[in-house]
Coordinates of C-alpha atoms in Angstrom, one line a residue:
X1 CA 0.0 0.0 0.0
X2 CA 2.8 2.3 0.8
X3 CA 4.4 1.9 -2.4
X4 CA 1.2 3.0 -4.6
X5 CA 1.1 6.2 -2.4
X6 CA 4.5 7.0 -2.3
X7 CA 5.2 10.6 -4.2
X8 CA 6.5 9.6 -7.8
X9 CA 7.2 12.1 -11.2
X10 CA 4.8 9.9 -13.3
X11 CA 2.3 9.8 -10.7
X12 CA 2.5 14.4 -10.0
X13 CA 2.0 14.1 -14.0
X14 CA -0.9 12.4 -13.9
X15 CA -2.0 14.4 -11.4
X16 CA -1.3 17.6 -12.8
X17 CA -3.2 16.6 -16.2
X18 CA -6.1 15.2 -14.1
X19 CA -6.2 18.7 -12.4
X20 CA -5.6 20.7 -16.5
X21 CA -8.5 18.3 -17.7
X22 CA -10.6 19.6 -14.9
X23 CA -10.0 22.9 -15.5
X24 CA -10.4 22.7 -19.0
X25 CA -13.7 21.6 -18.0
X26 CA -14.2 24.6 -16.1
X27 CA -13.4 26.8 -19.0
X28 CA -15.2 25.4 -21.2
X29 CA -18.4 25.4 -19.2
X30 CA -17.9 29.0 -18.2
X31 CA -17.5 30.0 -21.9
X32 CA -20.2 28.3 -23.1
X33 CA -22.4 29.8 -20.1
X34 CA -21.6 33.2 -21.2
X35 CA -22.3 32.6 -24.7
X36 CA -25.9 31.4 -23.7
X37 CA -26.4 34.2 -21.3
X38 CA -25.1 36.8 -24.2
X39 CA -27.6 34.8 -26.4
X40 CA -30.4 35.4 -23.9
X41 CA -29.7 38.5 -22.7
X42 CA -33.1 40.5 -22.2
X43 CA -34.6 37.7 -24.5
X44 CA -32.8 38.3 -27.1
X45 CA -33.3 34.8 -29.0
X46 CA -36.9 35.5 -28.3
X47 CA -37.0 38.6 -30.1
X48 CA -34.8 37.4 -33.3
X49 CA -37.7 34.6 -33.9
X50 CA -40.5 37.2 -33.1
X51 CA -39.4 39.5 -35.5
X52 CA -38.3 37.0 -38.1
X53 CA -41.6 35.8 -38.0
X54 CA -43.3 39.7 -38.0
X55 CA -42.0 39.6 -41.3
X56 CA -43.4 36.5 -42.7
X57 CA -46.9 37.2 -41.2
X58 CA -47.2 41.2 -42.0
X59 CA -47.1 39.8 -46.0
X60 CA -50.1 37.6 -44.9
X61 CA -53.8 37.9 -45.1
X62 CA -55.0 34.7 -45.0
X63 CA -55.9 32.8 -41.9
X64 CA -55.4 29.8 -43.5
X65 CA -51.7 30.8 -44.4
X66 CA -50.5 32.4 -41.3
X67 CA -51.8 29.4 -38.7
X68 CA -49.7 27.5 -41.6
X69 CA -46.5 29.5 -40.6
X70 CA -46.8 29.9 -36.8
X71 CA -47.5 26.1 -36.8
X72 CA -43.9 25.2 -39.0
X73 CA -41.9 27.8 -36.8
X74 CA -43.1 26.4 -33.8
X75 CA -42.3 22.7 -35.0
X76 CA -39.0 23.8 -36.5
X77 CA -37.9 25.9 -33.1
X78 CA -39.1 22.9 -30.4
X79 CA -37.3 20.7 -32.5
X80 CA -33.9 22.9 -32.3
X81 CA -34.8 22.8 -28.6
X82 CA -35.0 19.2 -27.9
X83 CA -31.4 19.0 -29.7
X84 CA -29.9 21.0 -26.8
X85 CA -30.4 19.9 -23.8
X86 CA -29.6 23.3 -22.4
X87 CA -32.6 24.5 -22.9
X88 CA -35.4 22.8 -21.0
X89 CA -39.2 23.8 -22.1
X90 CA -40.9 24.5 -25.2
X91 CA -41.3 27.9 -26.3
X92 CA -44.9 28.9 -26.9
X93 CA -46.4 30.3 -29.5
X94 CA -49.8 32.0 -29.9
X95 CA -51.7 33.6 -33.1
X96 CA -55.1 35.8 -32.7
X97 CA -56.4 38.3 -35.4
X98 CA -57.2 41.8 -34.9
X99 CA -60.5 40.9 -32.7
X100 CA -58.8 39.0 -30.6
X101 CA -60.1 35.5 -32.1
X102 CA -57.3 32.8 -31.1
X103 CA -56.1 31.3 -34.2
X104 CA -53.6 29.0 -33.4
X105 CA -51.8 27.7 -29.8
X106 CA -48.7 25.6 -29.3
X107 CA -50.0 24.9 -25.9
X108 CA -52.9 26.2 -23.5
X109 CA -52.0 29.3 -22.0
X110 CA -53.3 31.0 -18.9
X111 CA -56.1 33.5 -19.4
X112 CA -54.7 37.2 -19.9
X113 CA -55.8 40.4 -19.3
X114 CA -55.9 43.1 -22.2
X115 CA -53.6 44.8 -19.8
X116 CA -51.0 42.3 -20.2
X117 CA -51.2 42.1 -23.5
X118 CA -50.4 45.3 -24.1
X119 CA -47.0 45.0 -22.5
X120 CA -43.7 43.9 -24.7
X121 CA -42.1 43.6 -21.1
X122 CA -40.2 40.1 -20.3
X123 CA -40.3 37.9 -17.2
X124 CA -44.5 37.7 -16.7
X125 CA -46.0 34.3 -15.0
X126 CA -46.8 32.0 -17.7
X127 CA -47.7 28.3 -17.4
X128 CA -45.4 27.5 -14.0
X129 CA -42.6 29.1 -14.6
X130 CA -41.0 32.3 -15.4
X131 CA -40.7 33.3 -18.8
X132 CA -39.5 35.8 -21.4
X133 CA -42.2 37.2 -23.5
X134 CA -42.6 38.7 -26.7
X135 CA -46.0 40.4 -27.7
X136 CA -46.7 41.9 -31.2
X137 CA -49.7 43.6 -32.9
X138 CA -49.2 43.6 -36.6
X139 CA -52.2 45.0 -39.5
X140 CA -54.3 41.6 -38.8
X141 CA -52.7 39.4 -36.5
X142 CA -51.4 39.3 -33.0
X143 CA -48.5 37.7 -31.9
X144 CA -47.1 36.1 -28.7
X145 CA -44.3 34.1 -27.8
X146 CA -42.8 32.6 -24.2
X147 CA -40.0 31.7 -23.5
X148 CA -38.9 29.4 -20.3
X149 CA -36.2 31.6 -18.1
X150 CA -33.6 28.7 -17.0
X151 CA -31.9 29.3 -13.3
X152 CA -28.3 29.6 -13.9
X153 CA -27.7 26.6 -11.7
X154 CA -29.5 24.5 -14.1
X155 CA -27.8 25.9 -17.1
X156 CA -24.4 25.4 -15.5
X157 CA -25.4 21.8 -14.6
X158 CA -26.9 21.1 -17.4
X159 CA -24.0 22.5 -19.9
X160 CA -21.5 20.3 -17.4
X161 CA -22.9 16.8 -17.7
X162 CA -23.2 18.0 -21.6
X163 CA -19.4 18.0 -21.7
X164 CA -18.6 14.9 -19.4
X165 CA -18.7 12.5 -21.8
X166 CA -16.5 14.0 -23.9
X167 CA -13.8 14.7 -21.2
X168 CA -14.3 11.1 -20.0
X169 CA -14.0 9.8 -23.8
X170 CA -10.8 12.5 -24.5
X171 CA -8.6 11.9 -21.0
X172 CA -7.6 8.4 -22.0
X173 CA -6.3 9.2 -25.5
X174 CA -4.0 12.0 -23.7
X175 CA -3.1 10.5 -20.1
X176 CA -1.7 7.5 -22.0
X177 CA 1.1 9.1 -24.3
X178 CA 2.3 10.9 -21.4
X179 CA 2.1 8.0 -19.1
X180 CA 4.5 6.5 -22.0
X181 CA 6.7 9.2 -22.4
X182 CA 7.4 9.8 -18.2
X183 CA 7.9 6.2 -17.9
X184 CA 10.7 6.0 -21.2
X185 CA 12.0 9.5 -20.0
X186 CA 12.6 8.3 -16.3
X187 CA 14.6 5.0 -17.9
X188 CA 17.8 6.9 -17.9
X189 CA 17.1 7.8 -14.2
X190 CA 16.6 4.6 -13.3
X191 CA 19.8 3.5 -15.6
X192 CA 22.1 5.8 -13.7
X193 CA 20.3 4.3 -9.9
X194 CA 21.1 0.6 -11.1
X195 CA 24.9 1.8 -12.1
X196 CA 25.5 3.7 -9.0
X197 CA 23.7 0.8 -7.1
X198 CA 25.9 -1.9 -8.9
X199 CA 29.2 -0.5 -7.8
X200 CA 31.6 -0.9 -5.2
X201 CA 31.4 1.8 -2.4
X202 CA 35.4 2.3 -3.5
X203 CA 34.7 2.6 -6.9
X204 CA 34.9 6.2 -8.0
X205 CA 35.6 6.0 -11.6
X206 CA 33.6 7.6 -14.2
X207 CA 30.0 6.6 -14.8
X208 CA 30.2 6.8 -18.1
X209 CA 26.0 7.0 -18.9
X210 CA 25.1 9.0 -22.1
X211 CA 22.2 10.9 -21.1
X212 CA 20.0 11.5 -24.5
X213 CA 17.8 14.3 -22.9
X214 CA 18.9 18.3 -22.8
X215 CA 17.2 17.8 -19.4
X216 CA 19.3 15.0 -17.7
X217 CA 22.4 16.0 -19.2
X218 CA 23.3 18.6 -16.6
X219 CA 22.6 16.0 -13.4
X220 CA 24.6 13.1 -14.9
X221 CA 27.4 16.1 -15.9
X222 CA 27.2 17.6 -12.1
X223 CA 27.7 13.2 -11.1
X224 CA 30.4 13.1 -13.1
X225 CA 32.0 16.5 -12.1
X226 CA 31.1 15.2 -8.1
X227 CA 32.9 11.6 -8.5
X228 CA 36.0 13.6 -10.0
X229 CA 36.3 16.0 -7.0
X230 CA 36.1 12.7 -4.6
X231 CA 38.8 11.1 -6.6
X232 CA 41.1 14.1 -6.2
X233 CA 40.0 15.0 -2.7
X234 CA 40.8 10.8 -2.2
X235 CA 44.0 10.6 -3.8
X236 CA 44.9 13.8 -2.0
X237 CA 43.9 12.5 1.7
X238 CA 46.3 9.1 0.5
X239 CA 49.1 11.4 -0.6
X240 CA 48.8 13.4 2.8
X241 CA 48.2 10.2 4.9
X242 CA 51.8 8.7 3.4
X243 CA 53.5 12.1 3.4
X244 CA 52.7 12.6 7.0
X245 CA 53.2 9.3 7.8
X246 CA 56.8 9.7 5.9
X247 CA 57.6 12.7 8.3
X248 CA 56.7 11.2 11.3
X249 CA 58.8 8.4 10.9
X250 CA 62.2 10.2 11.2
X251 CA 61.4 11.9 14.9
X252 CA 59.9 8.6 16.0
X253 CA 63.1 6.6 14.8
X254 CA 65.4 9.2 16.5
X255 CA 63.1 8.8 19.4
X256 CA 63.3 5.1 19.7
X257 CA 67.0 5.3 18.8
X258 CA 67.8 7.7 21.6
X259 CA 65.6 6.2 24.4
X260 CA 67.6 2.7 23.7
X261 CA 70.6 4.7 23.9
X262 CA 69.5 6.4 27.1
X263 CA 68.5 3.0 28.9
X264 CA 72.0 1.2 27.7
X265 CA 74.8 3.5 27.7
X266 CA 76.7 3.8 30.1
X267 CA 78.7 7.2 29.8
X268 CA 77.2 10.1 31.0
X269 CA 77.9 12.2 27.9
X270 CA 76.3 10.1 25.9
X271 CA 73.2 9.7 27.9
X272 CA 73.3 13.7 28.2
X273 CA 73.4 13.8 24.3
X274 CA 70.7 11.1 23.7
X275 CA 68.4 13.1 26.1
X276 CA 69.0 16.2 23.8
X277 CA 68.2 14.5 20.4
X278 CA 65.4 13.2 22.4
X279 CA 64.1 16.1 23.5
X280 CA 64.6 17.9 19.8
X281 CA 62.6 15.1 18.2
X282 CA 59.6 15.0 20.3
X283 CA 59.8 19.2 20.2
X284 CA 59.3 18.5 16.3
X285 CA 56.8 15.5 16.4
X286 CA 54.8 17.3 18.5
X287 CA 54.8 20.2 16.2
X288 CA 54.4 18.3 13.2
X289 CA 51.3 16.8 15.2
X290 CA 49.9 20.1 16.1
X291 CA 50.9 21.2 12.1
X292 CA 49.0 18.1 10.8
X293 CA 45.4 18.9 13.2
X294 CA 45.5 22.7 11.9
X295 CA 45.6 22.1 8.5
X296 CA 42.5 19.2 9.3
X297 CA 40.9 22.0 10.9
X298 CA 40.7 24.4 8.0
X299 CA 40.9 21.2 5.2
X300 CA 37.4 22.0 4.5
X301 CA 37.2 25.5 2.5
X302 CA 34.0 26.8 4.6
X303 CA 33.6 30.3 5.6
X304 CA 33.6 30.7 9.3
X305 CA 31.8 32.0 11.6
X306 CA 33.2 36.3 12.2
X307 CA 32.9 38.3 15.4
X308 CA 34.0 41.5 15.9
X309 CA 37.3 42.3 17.5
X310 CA 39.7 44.7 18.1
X311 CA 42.3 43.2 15.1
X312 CA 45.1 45.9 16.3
X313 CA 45.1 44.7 19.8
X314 CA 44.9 41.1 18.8
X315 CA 48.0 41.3 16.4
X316 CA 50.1 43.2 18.9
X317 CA 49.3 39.8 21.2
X318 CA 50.2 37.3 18.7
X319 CA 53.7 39.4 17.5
X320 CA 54.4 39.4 21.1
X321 CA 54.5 35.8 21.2
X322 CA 57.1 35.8 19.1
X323 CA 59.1 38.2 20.5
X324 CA 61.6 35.5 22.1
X325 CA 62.1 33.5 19.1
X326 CA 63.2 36.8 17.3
X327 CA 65.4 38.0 20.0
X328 CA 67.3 34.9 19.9
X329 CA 67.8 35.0 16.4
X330 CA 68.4 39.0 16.7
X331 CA 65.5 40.1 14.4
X332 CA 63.5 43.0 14.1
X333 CA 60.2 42.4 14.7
X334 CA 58.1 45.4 13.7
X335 CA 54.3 46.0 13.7
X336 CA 52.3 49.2 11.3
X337 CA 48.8 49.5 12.4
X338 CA 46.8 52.0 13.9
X339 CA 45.9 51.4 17.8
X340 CA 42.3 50.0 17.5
X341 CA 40.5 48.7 14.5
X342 CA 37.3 46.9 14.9
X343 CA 36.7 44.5 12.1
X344 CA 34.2 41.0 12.1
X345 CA 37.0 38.3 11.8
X346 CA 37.4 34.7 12.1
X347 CA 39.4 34.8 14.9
X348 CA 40.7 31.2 14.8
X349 CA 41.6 31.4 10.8
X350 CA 43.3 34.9 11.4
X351 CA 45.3 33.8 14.0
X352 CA 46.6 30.8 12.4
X353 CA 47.4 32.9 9.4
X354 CA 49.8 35.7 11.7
X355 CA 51.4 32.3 13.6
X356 CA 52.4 30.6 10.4
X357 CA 53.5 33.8 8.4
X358 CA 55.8 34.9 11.3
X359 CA 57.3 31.5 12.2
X360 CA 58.1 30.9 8.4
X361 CA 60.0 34.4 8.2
X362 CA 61.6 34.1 11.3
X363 CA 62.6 30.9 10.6
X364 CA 64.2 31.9 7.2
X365 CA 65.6 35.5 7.2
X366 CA 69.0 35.8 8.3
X367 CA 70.1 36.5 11.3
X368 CA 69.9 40.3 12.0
X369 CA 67.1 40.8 9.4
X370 CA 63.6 42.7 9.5
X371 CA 60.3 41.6 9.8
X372 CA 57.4 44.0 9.2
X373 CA 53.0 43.0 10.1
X374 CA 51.4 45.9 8.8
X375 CA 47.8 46.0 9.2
X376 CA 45.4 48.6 6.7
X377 CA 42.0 49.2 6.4
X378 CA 39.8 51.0 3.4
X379 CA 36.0 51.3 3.0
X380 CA 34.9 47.9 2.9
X381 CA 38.6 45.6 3.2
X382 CA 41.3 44.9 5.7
X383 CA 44.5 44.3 4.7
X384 CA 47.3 42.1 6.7
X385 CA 50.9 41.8 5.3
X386 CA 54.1 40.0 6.5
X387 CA 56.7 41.1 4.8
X388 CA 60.5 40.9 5.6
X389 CA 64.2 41.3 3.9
X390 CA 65.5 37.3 3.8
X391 CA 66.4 35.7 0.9
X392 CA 62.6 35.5 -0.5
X393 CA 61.0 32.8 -2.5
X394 CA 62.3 32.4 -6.6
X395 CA 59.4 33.3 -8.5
X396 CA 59.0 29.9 -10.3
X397 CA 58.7 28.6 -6.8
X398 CA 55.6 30.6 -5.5
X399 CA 53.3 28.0 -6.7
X400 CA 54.3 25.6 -4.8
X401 CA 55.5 26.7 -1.8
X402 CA 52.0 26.7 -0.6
X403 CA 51.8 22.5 -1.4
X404 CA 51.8 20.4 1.7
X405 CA 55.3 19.3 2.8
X406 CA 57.2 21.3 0.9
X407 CA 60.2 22.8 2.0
X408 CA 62.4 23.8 -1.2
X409 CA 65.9 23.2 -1.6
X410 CA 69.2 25.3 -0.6
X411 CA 68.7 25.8 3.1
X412 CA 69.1 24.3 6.2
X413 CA 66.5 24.9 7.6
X414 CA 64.6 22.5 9.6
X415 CA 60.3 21.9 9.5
X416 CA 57.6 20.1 7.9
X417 CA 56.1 22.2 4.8
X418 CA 53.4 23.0 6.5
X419 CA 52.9 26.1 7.5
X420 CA 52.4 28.0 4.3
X421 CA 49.5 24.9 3.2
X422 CA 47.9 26.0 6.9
X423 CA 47.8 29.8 5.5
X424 CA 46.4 28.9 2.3
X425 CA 43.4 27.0 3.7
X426 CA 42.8 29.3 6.4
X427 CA 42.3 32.1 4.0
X428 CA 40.4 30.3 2.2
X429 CA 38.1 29.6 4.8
X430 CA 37.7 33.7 5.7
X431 CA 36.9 33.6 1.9
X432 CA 40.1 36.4 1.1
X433 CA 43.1 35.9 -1.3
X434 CA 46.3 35.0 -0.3
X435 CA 49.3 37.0 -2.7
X436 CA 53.1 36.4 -2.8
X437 CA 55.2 39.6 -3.4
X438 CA 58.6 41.0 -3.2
X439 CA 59.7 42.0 0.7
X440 CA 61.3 44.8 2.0
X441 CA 64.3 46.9 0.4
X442 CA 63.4 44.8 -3.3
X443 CA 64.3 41.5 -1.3
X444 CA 62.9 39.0 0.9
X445 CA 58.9 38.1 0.4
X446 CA 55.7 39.8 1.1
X447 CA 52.9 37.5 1.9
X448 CA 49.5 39.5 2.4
X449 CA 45.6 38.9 2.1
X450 CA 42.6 41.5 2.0
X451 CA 40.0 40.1 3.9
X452 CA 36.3 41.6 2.6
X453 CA 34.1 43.3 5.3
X454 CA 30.9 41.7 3.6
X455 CA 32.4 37.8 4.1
X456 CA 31.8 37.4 0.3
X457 CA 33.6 34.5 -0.5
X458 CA 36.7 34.8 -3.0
X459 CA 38.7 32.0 -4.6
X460 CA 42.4 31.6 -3.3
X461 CA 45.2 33.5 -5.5
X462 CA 49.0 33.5 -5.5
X463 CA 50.2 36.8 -7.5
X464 CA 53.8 35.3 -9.1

């Protein structure tokens, strides 16, 4: 039972015709209710046959003649009559000569008073009903005609179960072609369910389903399209799962090698310098650990949610972390930005950005160098820029320096590749752009983003 009233397209087609058909219906039966009522209107049927038949009588003298004529036109008109069965009643006719003498009657009629025959007025009591009347005195005979006055209720019903049949007849011949063509039309639907139903939950290769109609073409396009983004965004988690597992690998082995060495040596010195290497390779497993849960964090490029806070006040905080690291290296650290500036921000996302920009530029600048966070704002962006006066970033190399675990060549410095990949998909996740240019004095690199006030989302860029 459930599955003959579960919603289905076919079924909301036949549905929807059923519902045109009766509509039609009503259409049809309100046009052909105002062409009776324009035909009627103040008897005006009544009055055509009246006066058609005024002019056949007024040539007439003969009595004989003239009951002759109003006899045919009443047997031609109830016959018309009893062809529509719109019209219920006979119209009745009645001929009497200039004394009054009645000549000729279609049916009995109620006695009338000269009064009332005087009148060419409509709607008088004749018979049982209402009627429209039409009264004529012509040079020797006297006319009238009566007309029944059907309710509108009847005439609507009546013109209704008139056109049934035909709708009943008609709705087969035009619910069963479109039955046909749903049912063919749904059979690449159901071609792409079985495929998609047939495959292996790891199978993500092309469906390969040529979809004949204009109108499928963009769903089996946008399945396609879907299936290639999960086989990228697949072959990219296995490429990340191997690359991380690649550099956690070397602290753990130095971390196993040195805790062996710690438990068996027996000279001091070397148990002091095991404990050192120790201590460095858990200091960078646990920041590669830390690295690796960021970048999950903001893996998925979705804006979040903004508050707003003081950006000036909470830069100054996060360059004073940092203060130590670039005393001990003997850098400059530098902040341009006015003293408050309220701005909505994703907090979380902005403060991973500052962290990863200023570690990577302290981290890679010579010692002695410069380091400048300058902070701008105009009428509806905020700009943040790290810029310093190291040896900078070739500008072949831009592209890529923003790919996970890349670290480039000619240096010694030590990390995972990381950092820049974090500020890439944090940016992306405020929805702002992400450029690459030269540093300070012509050297070194400037890496800076305009965040939009509005939240619009923009697509990530790298300026080269």
């Amino acid at each position: 039972m459930r599955q003959w009233l579960r919603p289905t397209l076919a079924r909301r087609v036949v549905i929807a015709l059923g519902i045109a058909f009766l509509l039609d219906w009503g259409v049809l039966i309100t046009y052909d209710y105002w062409s009776y009522k324009q035909g009627t209107r103040d008897g005006l049927q009544l009055k055509q046959i009246g006066t058609a038949l005024d002019a056949a009588l007024s040539e007439l003298d003969d009595t004989d003649q003239a009951q002759l004529v109003v006899a045919a036109t009443a047997v031609w008109i109830k016959t018309l009559r009893d062809s529509d069965s719109r019209l219920p009643g006979d119209l009745l006719f009645e001929l009497r000569d200039r004394t009054g003498k009645l000549l000729y009657t279609s049916a009995p009629l109620n006695a009338w008073t000269e009064q009332n025959m005087a009148k060419q007025a409509a709607d008088k009591n004749v018979l049982s009903g209402r009627n429209w009347v039409y009264q004529r005195d012509l040079q020797h005979w006297s006319i009238l005609i009566t007309e029944p006055i059907v309710k509108d209720s009847a005439v609507l019903q009546l013109i209704g179960l008139l056109m049934l049949p035909y709708m009943l007849v008609t709705f087969p011949f035009v619910i069963v072609p479109v039955w046909l063509a749903v049912s063919q039309g749904l059979r690449p639907l159901r071609r792409l369910r079985d495929l998609v139903v047939a495959r292996h939950s790891d199978d993500l290769s092309p469906i390969g389903l040529d979809a004949k109609y204009a109108e499928l073409q963009p769903l089996v396009t946008a399945f396609e399209e879907m299936l290639g983004k999960l086989r990228h965004k697949v072959s990219r988690e296995r490429a990340f799962v191997q690359d991380a597992a690649h550099e956690l690998r070397t602290p753990m082995a130095v971390i196993a090698t040195q805790a062996h060495v710690m438990s068996r040596s027996e000279s001091a010195l070397e148990r002091e310098q095991a404990r050192a290497h120790l201590e460095h390779a858990i200091l960078r497993a646990s920041h590669l650990t830390q690295q690796l849960l960021e970048l999950a964090t903001f893996d998925e490029v979705q804006l979040g949610q903004t508050k707003s806070v003081d950006v000036a006040r909470l830069l100054r905080q996060l360059l004073a972390q940092q203060v130590v690291s670039a005393l001990a290296r003997r850098i400059d650290l530098s902040l341009d930005a006015p003293d408050t500036l309220y701005w909505p921000l994703d907090v979380e996302a902005f403060q991973s950005i500052v962290h990863n920009l200023i570690d990577n530029a302290l981290r890679y600048i010579q010692p002695d160098g410069h380091v400048v966070a300058t902070l701008e704002s105009a009428a509806h962006s905020l700009t943040l820029s790290i810029a310093d006066n190291g040896p900078g970033i070739a500008p072949e190399l831009r592209e890529q320096v923003f790919e996970r675990f890349y670290r480039g060549s000619g240096h010694q410095v030590s990390g995972s590749g990381l950092g820049l990949a974090i500020v890439k998909q944090a940016a992306a996740r405020m929805g702002c752009k992400v450029q690459i240019s030269s540093g300070l004095e012509g050297r070194g690199c400037r890496f800076w983003l305009q965040i939009d006030q509005l939240g619009a989302p923009h697509s990530v860029e790298r300026l080269l």
